[in-house]
Amino acid sequence: MNRQETPDTHVDKKQKTEDMSTAEKKEDLFATVGEQAEEVDREDVQEETTSGTNNEVRETGASDAEGHPVQEIESLCMNCHDNGITRMLLTKIPFFREIILMSFECPHCGFKNSEIQPAAQIAEKGSRYVLKLEKKEDFNRQVVKSETASVKFSELDIEIPPKRGQLTNVEGLLEEMIEDLESDQPARQTMQPEIYEKIAAVISRVRSFINADPNTLPLTVTVDDPAGNSWIEYLPGEPSHKWAMYEYGRTAEQNVFLGLISADDVARHQQEELANKKQATSKNISSSLNKPEETASETEHNPRATGFISDETEIENFENEVQTFAATCSSCFQPCSTHMKTVNIPHFSDVVLMSTVCDHCGYKSNEVKTGGAIPPHGKKITLKITDPEDLARDILKSETCGLSIPELNLDLTPGTLGGRFTTIEGLLTQVAEELHSRVFTQSSDSMDEATKGRWTSFFARLQDAIDGKIPFTIVMDDPLAASYIQNVYAPDVDPNMTTEEFERTYEQNEDLGLNDMKTD
């Protein structure tokens, strides 16, 4: 008996076919350089075999842009206002994502220009990469610098402001800076000799760092991109202090700089906030002056409303209901809703689960906050995973917590992944997904064999840990003692878990803002 397809089934199959073709087309557009080079070689071989019988010459450029990796487009030269040629290559960058390499050349005036454009959308958060250069080979690290990113060299006290996008390495950034400084040096030598001497000293100092002269290194380089589309190469297995990546929420000024919102929207939002504050202040003052004083018993039995409204009923119940309150989207400054739920973790404390979704721009945010007062000491938790069942333990990693697994050479700095309340297996799975999407690309053709081997070995051991095939140790270091790992033996002591308290350093208190906090 043949099954008869309904019209809905036919439409679903058609939609799936279109989605698959779209995905395949995108994959073809952003193939790796090696794959595109192999395609060109195959086409050259076909031309050689048919050259004896076919005298036609294959055109290159925009006429058959979909058929060849490098696309050529005739475009206007901004120097002589005549027409030049722009060449574009859609490709993938190892450890990163899809990008567009662009090169312009004008045959009339000789003007040339090259830049890189990210093919991905602007990330939800900005990113900051920090690399410590300790030897000559570290200057070889690849750097993807978008047009919105700034680069800072701390020991040199030099910062490169946002300009055109580049695909280069650390040495290339410094060499380009030296070329820019040297371009006007002959004119300065005659007209401004004092400035000439100072710039010459800067150039000499920069070259001494590039050559790794004695008593120069280490050198710290920071790439800060509010769009989240820049990157510094990471090598697996290296010490944790050499490379770090941080994500942060963009400010209103950074959103204006990226063109996500206008300056008028920011100014209007600030005026509305100021007006609301003045109105609330005047309302509170007038109510306190006009309202008769309440007795202590009335105040105790009639508490004031908090303003939170439950999503189920109008009855305030923080323990069993999800609370919803009005908020403002940090990306587009449009009104949105934030949902909040308090959860009590046995043998720990209360935590607050928060979720924000903006219907206007699609921004989403999930956070986990620890309730209660700031403890006087930090806390270090060490758990030895010896049984696959331990992977099902609940784990709360706060934003201030650093996590490391020595057996896997895995070290997460504070702020990485944000606040998370999940299981140990879920946290490791999330780490693997983040590394695959942000740092490592399996199909990267330009990755050397040694680096690819280290990455393959790392992910194999990480997957073994997720599957419970190997034992490992989790170390959580939280200066705010706001992190937690479930004790399955509670209220008895867990034989595989140790908890230590420690005094916070002055630098940790400074980073947390505790040195300037006054409770008087």
mmCIF file of N, CA and C in Angstrom, residues 19-110:
data_model
loop_
_atom_site.group_PDB
_atom_site.id
_atom_site.type_symbol
_atom_site.label_atom_id
_atom_site.label_comp_id
_atom_site.label_asym_id
_atom_site.label_seq_id
_atom_site.Cartn_x
_atom_site.Cartn_y
_atom_site.Cartn_z
ATOM 1 N N ASP A 19 16.465 24.916 2.182
ATOM 2 C CA ASP A 19 17.385 25.222 3.279
ATOM 3 C C ASP A 19 18.720 24.520 3.077
ATOM 4 N N MET A 20 18.683 23.238 2.639
ATOM 5 C CA MET A 20 19.928 22.514 2.414
ATOM 6 C C MET A 20 20.733 23.127 1.283
ATOM 7 N N SER A 21 20.038 23.551 0.212
ATOM 8 C CA SER A 21 20.755 24.162 -0.906
ATOM 9 C C SER A 21 21.366 25.486 -0.499
ATOM 10 N N THR A 22 20.661 26.270 0.342
ATOM 11 C CA THR A 22 21.210 27.534 0.826
ATOM 12 C C THR A 22 22.446 27.310 1.669
ATOM 13 N N ALA A 23 22.395 26.299 2.559
ATOM 14 C CA ALA A 23 23.552 26.010 3.415
ATOM 15 C C ALA A 23 24.743 25.545 2.570
ATOM 16 N N GLU A 24 24.482 24.685 1.548
ATOM 17 C CA GLU A 24 25.565 24.223 0.702
ATOM 18 C C GLU A 24 26.168 25.371 -0.102
ATOM 19 N N LYS A 25 25.320 26.303 -0.542
ATOM 20 C CA LYS A 25 25.819 27.438 -1.303
ATOM 21 C C LYS A 25 26.716 28.314 -0.456
ATOM 22 N N LYS A 26 26.308 28.540 0.822
ATOM 23 C CA LYS A 26 27.139 29.339 1.726
ATOM 24 C C LYS A 26 28.459 28.647 1.982
ATOM 25 N N GLU A 27 28.427 27.302 2.147
ATOM 26 C CA GLU A 27 29.653 26.555 2.391
ATOM 27 C C GLU A 27 30.583 26.651 1.198
ATOM 28 N N ASP A 28 30.006 26.652 -0.030
ATOM 29 C CA ASP A 28 30.831 26.785 -1.222
ATOM 30 C C ASP A 28 31.461 28.162 -1.293
ATOM 31 N N LEU A 29 30.702 29.207 -0.917
ATOM 32 C CA LEU A 29 31.228 30.559 -0.989
ATOM 33 C C LEU A 29 32.402 30.748 -0.047
ATOM 34 N N PHE A 30 32.307 30.166 1.152
ATOM 35 C CA PHE A 30 33.336 30.366 2.163
ATOM 36 C C PHE A 30 34.180 29.100 2.330
ATOM 37 N N ALA A 31 34.619 28.529 1.217
ATOM 38 C CA ALA A 31 35.525 27.385 1.298
ATOM 39 C C ALA A 31 36.901 27.862 1.732
ATOM 40 N N THR A 32 37.720 26.935 2.213
ATOM 41 C CA THR A 32 39.058 27.296 2.649
ATOM 42 C C THR A 32 39.941 27.606 1.445
ATOM 43 N N VAL A 33 41.081 28.254 1.718
ATOM 44 C CA VAL A 33 41.992 28.621 0.633
ATOM 45 C C VAL A 33 42.506 27.382 -0.090
ATOM 46 N N GLY A 34 42.812 26.324 0.683
ATOM 47 C CA GLY A 34 43.298 25.096 0.059
ATOM 48 C C GLY A 34 42.288 24.475 -0.873
ATOM 49 N N GLU A 35 41.016 24.436 -0.456
ATOM 50 C CA GLU A 35 39.972 23.867 -1.301
ATOM 51 C C GLU A 35 39.790 24.685 -2.571
ATOM 52 N N GLN A 36 39.836 26.020 -2.452
ATOM 53 C CA GLN A 36 39.680 26.856 -3.638
ATOM 54 C C GLN A 36 40.883 26.722 -4.571
ATOM 55 N N ALA A 37 42.093 26.560 -3.997
ATOM 56 C CA ALA A 37 43.274 26.370 -4.842
ATOM 57 C C ALA A 37 43.194 25.049 -5.613
ATOM 58 N N GLU A 38 42.712 23.993 -4.937
ATOM 59 C CA GLU A 38 42.547 22.714 -5.623
ATOM 60 C C GLU A 38 41.538 22.829 -6.758
ATOM 61 N N GLU A 39 40.471 23.604 -6.552
ATOM 62 C CA GLU A 39 39.478 23.785 -7.612
ATOM 63 C C GLU A 39 40.083 24.488 -8.811
ATOM 64 N N VAL A 40 40.926 25.503 -8.563
ATOM 65 C CA VAL A 40 41.596 26.202 -9.668
ATOM 66 C C VAL A 40 42.535 25.255 -10.405
ATOM 67 N N ASP A 41 43.265 24.392 -9.652
ATOM 68 C CA ASP A 41 44.169 23.435 -10.309
ATOM 69 C C ASP A 41 43.400 22.484 -11.211
ATOM 70 N N ARG A 42 42.246 22.008 -10.746
ATOM 71 C CA ARG A 42 41.442 21.104 -11.573
ATOM 72 C C ARG A 42 40.992 21.796 -12.855
ATOM 73 N N GLU A 43 40.615 23.103 -12.725
ATOM 74 C CA GLU A 43 40.171 23.831 -13.919
ATOM 75 C C GLU A 43 41.333 24.034 -14.892
ATOM 76 N N ASP A 44 42.560 24.291 -14.332
ATOM 77 C CA ASP A 44 43.715 24.471 -15.210
ATOM 78 C C ASP A 44 44.041 23.181 -15.958
ATOM 79 N N VAL A 45 43.918 22.033 -15.271
ATOM 80 C CA VAL A 45 44.183 20.742 -15.926
ATOM 81 C C VAL A 45 43.174 20.492 -17.039
ATOM 82 N N GLN A 46 41.911 20.824 -16.781
ATOM 83 C CA GLN A 46 40.893 20.638 -17.811
ATOM 84 C C GLN A 46 41.171 21.525 -19.020
ATOM 85 N N GLU A 47 41.652 22.763 -18.769
ATOM 86 C CA GLU A 47 41.961 23.660 -19.888
ATOM 87 C C GLU A 47 43.128 23.132 -20.710
ATOM 88 N N GLU A 48 44.143 22.565 -19.994
ATOM 89 C CA GLU A 48 45.301 22.041 -20.734
ATOM 90 C C GLU A 48 44.909 20.864 -21.612
ATOM 91 N N THR A 49 44.033 19.999 -21.126
ATOM 92 C CA THR A 49 43.628 18.816 -21.898
ATOM 93 C C THR A 49 42.751 19.181 -23.084
ATOM 94 N N THR A 50 42.029 20.295 -22.954
ATOM 95 C CA THR A 50 41.129 20.685 -24.052
ATOM 96 C C THR A 50 41.710 21.799 -24.913
ATOM 97 N N SER A 51 42.940 22.229 -24.621
ATOM 98 C CA SER A 51 43.508 23.355 -25.388
ATOM 99 C C SER A 51 43.748 22.984 -26.842
ATOM 100 N N GLY A 52 43.977 21.698 -27.106
ATOM 101 C CA GLY A 52 44.249 21.294 -28.489
ATOM 102 C C GLY A 52 43.023 21.362 -29.358
ATOM 103 N N THR A 53 41.837 21.199 -28.777
ATOM 104 C CA THR A 53 40.612 21.176 -29.577
ATOM 105 C C THR A 53 39.752 22.408 -29.370
ATOM 106 N N ASN A 54 40.029 23.190 -28.326
ATOM 107 C CA ASN A 54 39.197 24.345 -28.038
ATOM 108 C C ASN A 54 40.093 25.550 -27.856
ATOM 109 N N ASN A 55 39.957 26.558 -28.695
ATOM 110 C CA ASN A 55 40.800 27.737 -28.650
ATOM 111 C C ASN A 55 40.180 28.875 -27.845
ATOM 112 N N GLU A 56 39.035 28.617 -27.210
ATOM 113 C CA GLU A 56 38.401 29.679 -26.431
ATOM 114 C C GLU A 56 39.198 29.957 -25.156
ATOM 115 N N VAL A 57 39.255 31.213 -24.772
ATOM 116 C CA VAL A 57 39.954 31.628 -23.562
ATOM 117 C C VAL A 57 38.930 31.882 -22.472
ATOM 118 N N ARG A 58 39.160 31.294 -21.272
ATOM 119 C CA ARG A 58 38.232 31.482 -20.159
ATOM 120 C C ARG A 58 38.379 32.888 -19.597
ATOM 121 N N GLU A 59 37.258 33.573 -19.511
ATOM 122 C CA GLU A 59 37.287 34.918 -18.954
ATOM 123 C C GLU A 59 37.414 34.851 -17.442
ATOM 124 N N THR A 60 38.056 35.853 -16.882
ATOM 125 C CA THR A 60 38.163 35.968 -15.423
ATOM 126 C C THR A 60 37.505 37.266 -14.994
ATOM 127 N N GLY A 61 37.131 37.301 -13.735
ATOM 128 C CA GLY A 61 36.543 38.537 -13.224
ATOM 129 C C GLY A 61 35.083 38.377 -12.907
ATOM 130 N N ALA A 62 34.353 39.481 -12.944
ATOM 131 C CA ALA A 62 32.973 39.507 -12.490
ATOM 132 C C ALA A 62 32.039 38.745 -13.419
ATOM 133 N N SER A 63 32.436 38.512 -14.677
ATOM 134 C CA SER A 63 31.533 37.844 -15.609
ATOM 135 C C SER A 63 31.236 36.416 -15.174
ATOM 136 N N ASP A 64 32.181 35.743 -14.500
ATOM 137 C CA ASP A 64 31.921 34.399 -14.003
ATOM 138 C C ASP A 64 32.352 34.303 -12.536
ATOM 139 N N ALA A 65 31.928 35.295 -11.748
ATOM 140 C CA ALA A 65 32.391 35.375 -10.360
ATOM 141 C C ALA A 65 31.973 34.164 -9.542
ATOM 142 N N GLU A 66 30.798 33.578 -9.847
ATOM 143 C CA GLU A 66 30.332 32.437 -9.055
ATOM 144 C C GLU A 66 31.126 31.176 -9.354
ATOM 145 N N GLY A 67 31.862 31.166 -10.458
ATOM 146 C CA GLY A 67 32.568 29.958 -10.829
ATOM 147 C C GLY A 67 34.016 29.912 -10.402
ATOM 148 N N HIS A 68 34.567 31.018 -9.897
ATOM 149 C CA HIS A 68 35.980 31.047 -9.560
ATOM 150 C C HIS A 68 36.171 31.719 -8.208
ATOM 151 N N PRO A 69 37.191 31.313 -7.471
ATOM 152 C CA PRO A 69 37.330 31.793 -6.092
ATOM 153 C C PRO A 69 37.559 33.284 -5.972
ATOM 154 N N VAL A 70 38.405 33.876 -6.828
ATOM 155 C CA VAL A 70 38.684 35.306 -6.752
ATOM 156 C C VAL A 70 37.726 36.045 -7.661
ATOM 157 N N GLN A 71 36.945 36.932 -7.072
ATOM 158 C CA GLN A 71 35.968 37.702 -7.835
ATOM 159 C C GLN A 71 36.524 39.087 -8.129
ATOM 160 N N GLU A 72 36.371 39.534 -9.358
ATOM 161 C CA GLU A 72 36.875 40.836 -9.784
ATOM 162 C C GLU A 72 35.707 41.746 -10.119
ATOM 163 N N ILE A 73 35.744 42.951 -9.574
ATOM 164 C CA ILE A 73 34.672 43.920 -9.794
ATOM 165 C C ILE A 73 35.301 45.261 -10.175
ATOM 166 N N GLU A 74 34.792 45.861 -11.235
ATOM 167 C CA GLU A 74 35.256 47.189 -11.628
ATOM 168 C C GLU A 74 34.641 48.213 -10.683
ATOM 169 N N SER A 75 35.507 49.045 -10.074
ATOM 170 C CA SER A 75 35.034 50.013 -9.088
ATOM 171 C C SER A 75 35.803 51.320 -9.222
ATOM 172 N N LEU A 76 35.294 52.357 -8.572
ATOM 173 C CA LEU A 76 35.834 53.710 -8.702
ATOM 174 C C LEU A 76 37.061 53.889 -7.819
ATOM 175 N N CYS A 77 38.110 54.462 -8.363
ATOM 176 C CA CYS A 77 39.308 54.798 -7.596
ATOM 177 C C CYS A 77 39.081 56.129 -6.894
ATOM 178 N N MET A 78 39.264 56.148 -5.579
ATOM 179 C CA MET A 78 39.043 57.372 -4.809
ATOM 180 C C MET A 78 40.215 58.333 -4.889
ATOM 181 N N ASN A 79 41.294 57.929 -5.599
ATOM 182 C CA ASN A 79 42.457 58.799 -5.730
ATOM 183 C C ASN A 79 42.407 59.633 -7.007
ATOM 184 N N CYS A 80 42.154 58.955 -8.151
ATOM 185 C CA CYS A 80 42.110 59.678 -9.428
ATOM 186 C C CYS A 80 40.703 59.707 -10.025
ATOM 187 N N HIS A 81 39.737 59.094 -9.356
ATOM 188 C CA HIS A 81 38.338 59.055 -9.783
ATOM 189 C C HIS A 81 38.150 58.396 -11.143
ATOM 190 N N ASP A 82 39.077 57.488 -11.485
ATOM 191 C CA ASP A 82 38.905 56.656 -12.668
ATOM 192 C C ASP A 82 38.543 55.242 -12.192
ATOM 193 N N ASN A 83 38.307 54.330 -13.099
ATOM 194 C CA ASN A 83 37.903 52.978 -12.727
ATOM 195 C C ASN A 83 39.100 52.079 -12.509
ATOM 196 N N GLY A 84 39.072 51.323 -11.398
ATOM 197 C CA GLY A 84 40.085 50.321 -11.103
ATOM 198 C C GLY A 84 39.429 48.961 -10.906
ATOM 199 N N ILE A 85 40.196 48.007 -10.375
ATOM 200 C CA ILE A 85 39.720 46.640 -10.180
ATOM 201 C C ILE A 85 39.799 46.288 -8.694
ATOM 202 N N THR A 86 38.680 45.792 -8.169
ATOM 203 C CA THR A 86 38.643 45.270 -6.805
ATOM 204 C C THR A 86 38.531 43.753 -6.867
ATOM 205 N N ARG A 87 39.433 43.073 -6.184
ATOM 206 C CA ARG A 87 39.425 41.609 -6.123
ATOM 207 C C ARG A 87 39.011 41.179 -4.723
ATOM 208 N N MET A 88 38.100 40.201 -4.665
ATOM 209 C CA MET A 88 37.591 39.717 -3.388
ATOM 210 C C MET A 88 37.751 38.207 -3.313
ATOM 211 N N LEU A 89 38.136 37.730 -2.124
ATOM 212 C CA LEU A 89 38.263 36.298 -1.855
ATOM 213 C C LEU A 89 37.481 35.978 -0.581
ATOM 214 N N LEU A 90 36.479 35.111 -0.706
ATOM 215 C CA LEU A 90 35.680 34.667 0.435
ATOM 216 C C LEU A 90 36.301 33.391 0.974
ATOM 217 N N THR A 91 36.785 33.428 2.204
ATOM 218 C CA THR A 91 37.509 32.279 2.731
ATOM 219 C C THR A 91 37.312 32.157 4.236
ATOM 220 N N LYS A 92 37.910 31.112 4.828
ATOM 221 C CA LYS A 92 37.871 30.871 6.259
ATOM 222 C C LYS A 92 39.256 31.089 6.855
ATOM 223 N N ILE A 93 39.290 31.601 8.076
ATOM 224 C CA ILE A 93 40.545 31.817 8.783
ATOM 225 C C ILE A 93 40.659 30.759 9.877
ATOM 226 N N PRO A 94 41.807 30.099 9.995
ATOM 227 C CA PRO A 94 41.967 29.088 11.059
ATOM 228 C C PRO A 94 41.699 29.674 12.433
ATOM 229 N N PHE A 95 41.065 28.900 13.281
ATOM 230 C CA PHE A 95 40.696 29.262 14.649
ATOM 231 C C PHE A 95 39.651 30.368 14.712
ATOM 232 N N PHE A 96 39.108 30.822 13.564
ATOM 233 C CA PHE A 96 38.248 32.003 13.610
ATOM 234 C C PHE A 96 36.961 31.739 12.858
ATOM 235 N N ARG A 97 36.680 32.458 11.818
ATOM 236 C CA ARG A 97 35.402 32.365 11.122
ATOM 237 C C ARG A 97 35.566 32.825 9.679
ATOM 238 N N GLU A 98 34.435 33.023 8.966
ATOM 239 C CA GLU A 98 34.487 33.445 7.576
ATOM 240 C C GLU A 98 34.835 34.931 7.472
ATOM 241 N N ILE A 99 35.671 35.261 6.481
ATOM 242 C CA ILE A 99 36.048 36.654 6.245
ATOM 243 C C ILE A 99 36.066 36.914 4.736
ATOM 244 N N ILE A 100 36.183 38.188 4.388
ATOM 245 C CA ILE A 100 36.291 38.613 2.986
ATOM 246 C C ILE A 100 37.585 39.398 2.832
ATOM 247 N N LEU A 101 38.512 38.881 2.009
ATOM 248 C CA LEU A 101 39.754 39.582 1.701
ATOM 249 C C LEU A 101 39.527 40.438 0.461
ATOM 250 N N MET A 102 39.857 41.724 0.557
ATOM 251 C CA MET A 102 39.619 42.656 -0.545
ATOM 252 C C MET A 102 40.925 43.348 -0.918
ATOM 253 N N SER A 103 41.147 43.493 -2.228
ATOM 254 C CA SER A 103 42.341 44.169 -2.733
ATOM 255 C C SER A 103 41.943 45.035 -3.918
ATOM 256 N N PHE A 104 42.333 46.313 -3.870
ATOM 257 C CA PHE A 104 42.006 47.252 -4.954
ATOM 258 C C PHE A 104 43.294 47.747 -5.606
ATOM 259 N N GLU A 105 43.261 47.858 -6.941
ATOM 260 C CA GLU A 105 44.400 48.388 -7.691
ATOM 261 C C GLU A 105 43.889 49.216 -8.863
ATOM 262 N N CYS A 106 44.465 50.395 -9.012
ATOM 263 C CA CYS A 106 44.085 51.291 -10.108
ATOM 264 C C CYS A 106 45.208 51.319 -11.141
ATOM 265 N N PRO A 107 44.969 50.898 -12.391
ATOM 266 C CA PRO A 107 46.025 50.896 -13.410
ATOM 267 C C PRO A 107 46.388 52.290 -13.906
ATOM 268 N N HIS A 108 45.562 53.293 -13.579
ATOM 269 C CA HIS A 108 45.790 54.646 -14.088
ATOM 270 C C HIS A 108 46.758 55.425 -13.199
ATOM 271 N N CYS A 109 46.521 55.414 -11.888
ATOM 272 C CA CYS A 109 47.382 56.187 -10.988
ATOM 273 C C CYS A 109 48.270 55.309 -10.122
ATOM 274 N N GLY A 110 48.072 53.982 -10.170
ATOM 275 C CA GLY A 110 48.898 53.078 -9.391
ATOM 276 C C GLY A 110 48.493 52.922 -7.945
#
